CSV table of C-alpha atoms in Angstrom, one decimal:
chain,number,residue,atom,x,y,z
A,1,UNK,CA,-15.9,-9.4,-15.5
A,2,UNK,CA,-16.2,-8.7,-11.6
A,3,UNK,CA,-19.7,-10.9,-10.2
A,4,UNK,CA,-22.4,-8.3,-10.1
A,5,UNK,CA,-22.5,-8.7,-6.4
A,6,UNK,CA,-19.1,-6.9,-6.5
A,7,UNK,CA,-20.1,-4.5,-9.4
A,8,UNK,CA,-23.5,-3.6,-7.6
A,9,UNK,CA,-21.0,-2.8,-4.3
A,10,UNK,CA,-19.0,-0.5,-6.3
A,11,UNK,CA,-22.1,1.7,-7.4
A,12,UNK,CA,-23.3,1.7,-3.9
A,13,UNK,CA,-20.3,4.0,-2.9
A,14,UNK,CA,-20.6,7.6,-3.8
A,15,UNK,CA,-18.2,9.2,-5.8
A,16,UNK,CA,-17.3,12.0,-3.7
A,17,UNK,CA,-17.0,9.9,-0.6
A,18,UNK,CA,-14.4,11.2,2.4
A,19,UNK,CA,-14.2,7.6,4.0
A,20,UNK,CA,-11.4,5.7,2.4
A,21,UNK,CA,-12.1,2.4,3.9
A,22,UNK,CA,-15.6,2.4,1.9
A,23,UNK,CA,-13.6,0.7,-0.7
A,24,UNK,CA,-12.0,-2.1,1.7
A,25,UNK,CA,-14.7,-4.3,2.0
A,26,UNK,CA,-15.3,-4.5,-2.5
A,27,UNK,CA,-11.2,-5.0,-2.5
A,28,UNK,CA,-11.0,-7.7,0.1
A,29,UNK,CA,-13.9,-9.7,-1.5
A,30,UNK,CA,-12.1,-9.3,-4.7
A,31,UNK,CA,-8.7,-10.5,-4.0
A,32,UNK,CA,-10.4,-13.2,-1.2
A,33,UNK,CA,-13.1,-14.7,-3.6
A,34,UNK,CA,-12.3,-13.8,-6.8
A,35,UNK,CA,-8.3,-13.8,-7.3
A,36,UNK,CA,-6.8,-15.8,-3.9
A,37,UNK,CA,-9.2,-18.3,-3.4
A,38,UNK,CA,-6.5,-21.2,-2.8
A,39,UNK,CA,-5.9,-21.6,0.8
A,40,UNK,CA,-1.9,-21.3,0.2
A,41,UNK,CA,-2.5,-17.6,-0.2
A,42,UNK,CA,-3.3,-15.4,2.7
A,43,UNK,CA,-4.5,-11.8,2.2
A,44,UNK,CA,-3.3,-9.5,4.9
A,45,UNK,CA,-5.5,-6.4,5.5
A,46,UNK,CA,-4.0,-3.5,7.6
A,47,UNK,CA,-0.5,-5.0,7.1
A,48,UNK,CA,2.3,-3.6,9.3
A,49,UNK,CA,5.3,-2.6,8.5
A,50,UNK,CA,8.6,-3.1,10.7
A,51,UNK,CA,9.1,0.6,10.9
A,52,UNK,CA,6.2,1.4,13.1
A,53,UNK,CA,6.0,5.4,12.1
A,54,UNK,CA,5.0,4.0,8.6
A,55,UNK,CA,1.1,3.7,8.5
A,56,UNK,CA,0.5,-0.2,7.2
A,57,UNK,CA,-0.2,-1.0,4.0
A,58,UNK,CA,-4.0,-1.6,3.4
A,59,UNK,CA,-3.7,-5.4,1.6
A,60,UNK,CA,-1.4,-7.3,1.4
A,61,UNK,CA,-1.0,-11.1,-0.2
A,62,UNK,CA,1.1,-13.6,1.3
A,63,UNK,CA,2.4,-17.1,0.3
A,64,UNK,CA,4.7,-19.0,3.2
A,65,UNK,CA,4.4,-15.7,5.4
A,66,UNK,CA,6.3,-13.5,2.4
A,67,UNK,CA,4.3,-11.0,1.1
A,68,UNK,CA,3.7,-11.4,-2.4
A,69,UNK,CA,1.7,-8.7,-3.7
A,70,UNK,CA,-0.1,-5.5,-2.3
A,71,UNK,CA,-2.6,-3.1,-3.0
A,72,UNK,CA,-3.4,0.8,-1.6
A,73,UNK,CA,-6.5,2.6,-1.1
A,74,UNK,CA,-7.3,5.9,-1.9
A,75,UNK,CA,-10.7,7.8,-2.3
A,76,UNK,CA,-11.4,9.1,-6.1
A,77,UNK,CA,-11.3,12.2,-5.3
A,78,UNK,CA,-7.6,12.1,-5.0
A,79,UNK,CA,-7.2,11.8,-9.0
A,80,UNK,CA,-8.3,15.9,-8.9
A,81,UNK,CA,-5.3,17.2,-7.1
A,82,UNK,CA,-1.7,16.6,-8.1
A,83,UNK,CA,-0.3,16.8,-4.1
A,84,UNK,CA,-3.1,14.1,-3.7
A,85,UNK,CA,-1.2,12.0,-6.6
A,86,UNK,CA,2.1,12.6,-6.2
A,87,UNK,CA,2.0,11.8,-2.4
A,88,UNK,CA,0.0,8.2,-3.5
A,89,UNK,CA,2.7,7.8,-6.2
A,90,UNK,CA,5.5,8.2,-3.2
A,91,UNK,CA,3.2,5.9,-1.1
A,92,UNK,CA,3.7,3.1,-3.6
A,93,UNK,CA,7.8,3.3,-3.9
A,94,UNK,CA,7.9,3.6,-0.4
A,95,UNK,CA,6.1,0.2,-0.3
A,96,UNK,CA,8.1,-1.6,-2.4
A,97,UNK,CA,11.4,-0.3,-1.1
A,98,UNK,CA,9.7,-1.6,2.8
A,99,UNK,CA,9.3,-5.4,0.9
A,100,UNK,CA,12.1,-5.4,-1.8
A,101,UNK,CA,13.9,-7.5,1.0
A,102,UNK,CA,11.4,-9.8,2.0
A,103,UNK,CA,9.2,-10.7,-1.0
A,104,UNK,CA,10.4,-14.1,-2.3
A,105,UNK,CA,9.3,-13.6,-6.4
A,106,UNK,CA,11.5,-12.1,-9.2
A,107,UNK,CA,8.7,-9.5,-9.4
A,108,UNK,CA,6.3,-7.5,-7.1
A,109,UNK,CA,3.5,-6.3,-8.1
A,110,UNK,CA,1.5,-3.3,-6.3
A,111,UNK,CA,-1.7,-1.5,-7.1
A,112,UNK,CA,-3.1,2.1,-6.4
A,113,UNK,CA,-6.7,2.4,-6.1
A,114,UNK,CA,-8.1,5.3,-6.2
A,115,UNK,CA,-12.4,4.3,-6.1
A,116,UNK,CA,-12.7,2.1,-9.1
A,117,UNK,CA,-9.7,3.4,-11.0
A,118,UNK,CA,-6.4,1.3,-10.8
A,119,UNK,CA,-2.3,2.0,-11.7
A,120,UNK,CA,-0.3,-0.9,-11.8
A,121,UNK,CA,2.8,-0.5,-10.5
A,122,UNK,CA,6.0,-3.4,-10.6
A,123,UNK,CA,9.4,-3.9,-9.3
A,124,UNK,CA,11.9,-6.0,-11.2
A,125,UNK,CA,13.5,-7.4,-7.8
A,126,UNK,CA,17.1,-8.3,-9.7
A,127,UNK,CA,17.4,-4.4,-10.3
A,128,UNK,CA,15.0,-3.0,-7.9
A,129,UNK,CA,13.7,-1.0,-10.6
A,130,UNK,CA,10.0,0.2,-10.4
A,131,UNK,CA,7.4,0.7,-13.1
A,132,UNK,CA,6.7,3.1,-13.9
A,133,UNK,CA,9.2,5.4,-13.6
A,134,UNK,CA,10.3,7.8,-11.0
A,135,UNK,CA,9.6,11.9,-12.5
A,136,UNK,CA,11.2,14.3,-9.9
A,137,UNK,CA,9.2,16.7,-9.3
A,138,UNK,CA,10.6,20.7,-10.1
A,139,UNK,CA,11.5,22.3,-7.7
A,140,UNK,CA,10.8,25.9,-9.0
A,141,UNK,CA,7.3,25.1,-10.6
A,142,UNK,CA,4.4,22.9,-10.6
A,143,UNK,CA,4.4,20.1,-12.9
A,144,UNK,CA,2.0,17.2,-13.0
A,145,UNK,CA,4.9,14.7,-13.1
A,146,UNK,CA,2.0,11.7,-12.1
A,147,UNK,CA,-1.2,12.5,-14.1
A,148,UNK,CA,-4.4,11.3,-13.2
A,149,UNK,CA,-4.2,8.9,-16.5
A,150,UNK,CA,-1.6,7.3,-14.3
A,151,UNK,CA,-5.3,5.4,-13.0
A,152,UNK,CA,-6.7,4.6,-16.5
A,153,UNK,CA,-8.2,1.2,-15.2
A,154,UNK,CA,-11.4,1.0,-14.6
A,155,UNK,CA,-12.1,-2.8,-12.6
A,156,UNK,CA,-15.3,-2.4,-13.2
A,157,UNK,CA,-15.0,-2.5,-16.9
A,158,UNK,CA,-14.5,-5.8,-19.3
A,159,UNK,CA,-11.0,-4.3,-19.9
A,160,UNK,CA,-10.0,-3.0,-17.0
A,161,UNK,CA,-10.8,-6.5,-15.2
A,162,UNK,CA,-8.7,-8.5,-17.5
A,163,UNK,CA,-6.0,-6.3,-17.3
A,164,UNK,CA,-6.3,-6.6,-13.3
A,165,UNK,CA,-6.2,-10.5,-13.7
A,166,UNK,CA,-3.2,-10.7,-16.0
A,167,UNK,CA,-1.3,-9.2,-13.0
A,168,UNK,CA,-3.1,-11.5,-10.3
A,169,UNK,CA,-2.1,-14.5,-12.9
A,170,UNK,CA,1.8,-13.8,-13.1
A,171,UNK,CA,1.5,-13.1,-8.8
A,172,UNK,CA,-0.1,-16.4,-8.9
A,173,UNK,CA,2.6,-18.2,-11.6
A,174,UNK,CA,5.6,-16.9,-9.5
A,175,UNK,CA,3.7,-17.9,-6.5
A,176,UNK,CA,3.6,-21.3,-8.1
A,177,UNK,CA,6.9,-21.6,-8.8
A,178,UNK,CA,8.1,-20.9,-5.1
């Protein structure tokens, strides 16, 4: 379970919130104090991208200057509108396809945060396939091709915070392994 230092900082922000970067300061204590404590890891905040149209990417963990994992931010409100999702969704592949050449680990993990609520995403570097799946949108109706369940993790929960730390163990094993 998260310290309750962290858990009390989480109930401190208000749901409905319109300031996004609320949530950086809870993330970057987590993955500073609680996941990358070793000094061979170095989390990147407001990490830039070599394509500088592209906004950076809120966190990002390195090991040897290669970025190794990396985490968005988005307010909880976003899980109510599907344009909201889908464009967080597109956020995340766009992400991966800006570090598929650069990140040294078999895999590369990325989360989307949306308040408390996490979706794990992965890419399989040998076959730059991501999890989960790509669902084209139609283009001559609307479907919710990424639900709000999509963010069924909860970090603040018992669960939800051990299924956060498998992923930050097997970032941390390939790390290792480098």
């Amino acid at each position: 379970m998260l310290p309750p230092r962290l858990l009390d900082q989480f109930v401190r922000i208000p749901h409905n919130t319109t300031i996004e970067n609320k949530y950086y300061g809870v993330f970057n204590k987590i993955l500073n104090k609680v996941c990358f404590t070793d000094d061979s890891f170095t989390v990147e905040p407001q990490y830039p991208l070599p394509d500088h149209d592209v906004p950076a990417i809120d966190f990002v963990v390195e090991v040897n200057d290669l970025p190794i994992f990396f985490l968005e931010i988005n307010l909880p409100l976003h899980l109510d509108y599907i344009s909201s999702r889908v464009d967080a969704d597109a956020q995340m592949r766009a992400r991966f396809c800006a570090l598929y050449e650069v990140t040294p680990t078999p895999r590369l993990h990325g989360l989307s945060v949306m308040g408390q609520r996490l979706a794990f995403y992965c890419m399989d570097k040998a076959t730059g396939r991501i999890n989960p799946n790509y669902v084209a949108p139609s283009t001559d109706r609307i479907i919710d091709t990424i639900p709000a369940e999509r963010w069924d993790t909860d970090i603040t929960t018992e669960e939800g915070y051990q299924k956060f730390m498998a992923v930050i163990n097997d970032v941390k094993e390939m790390a290792a392994a480098l």
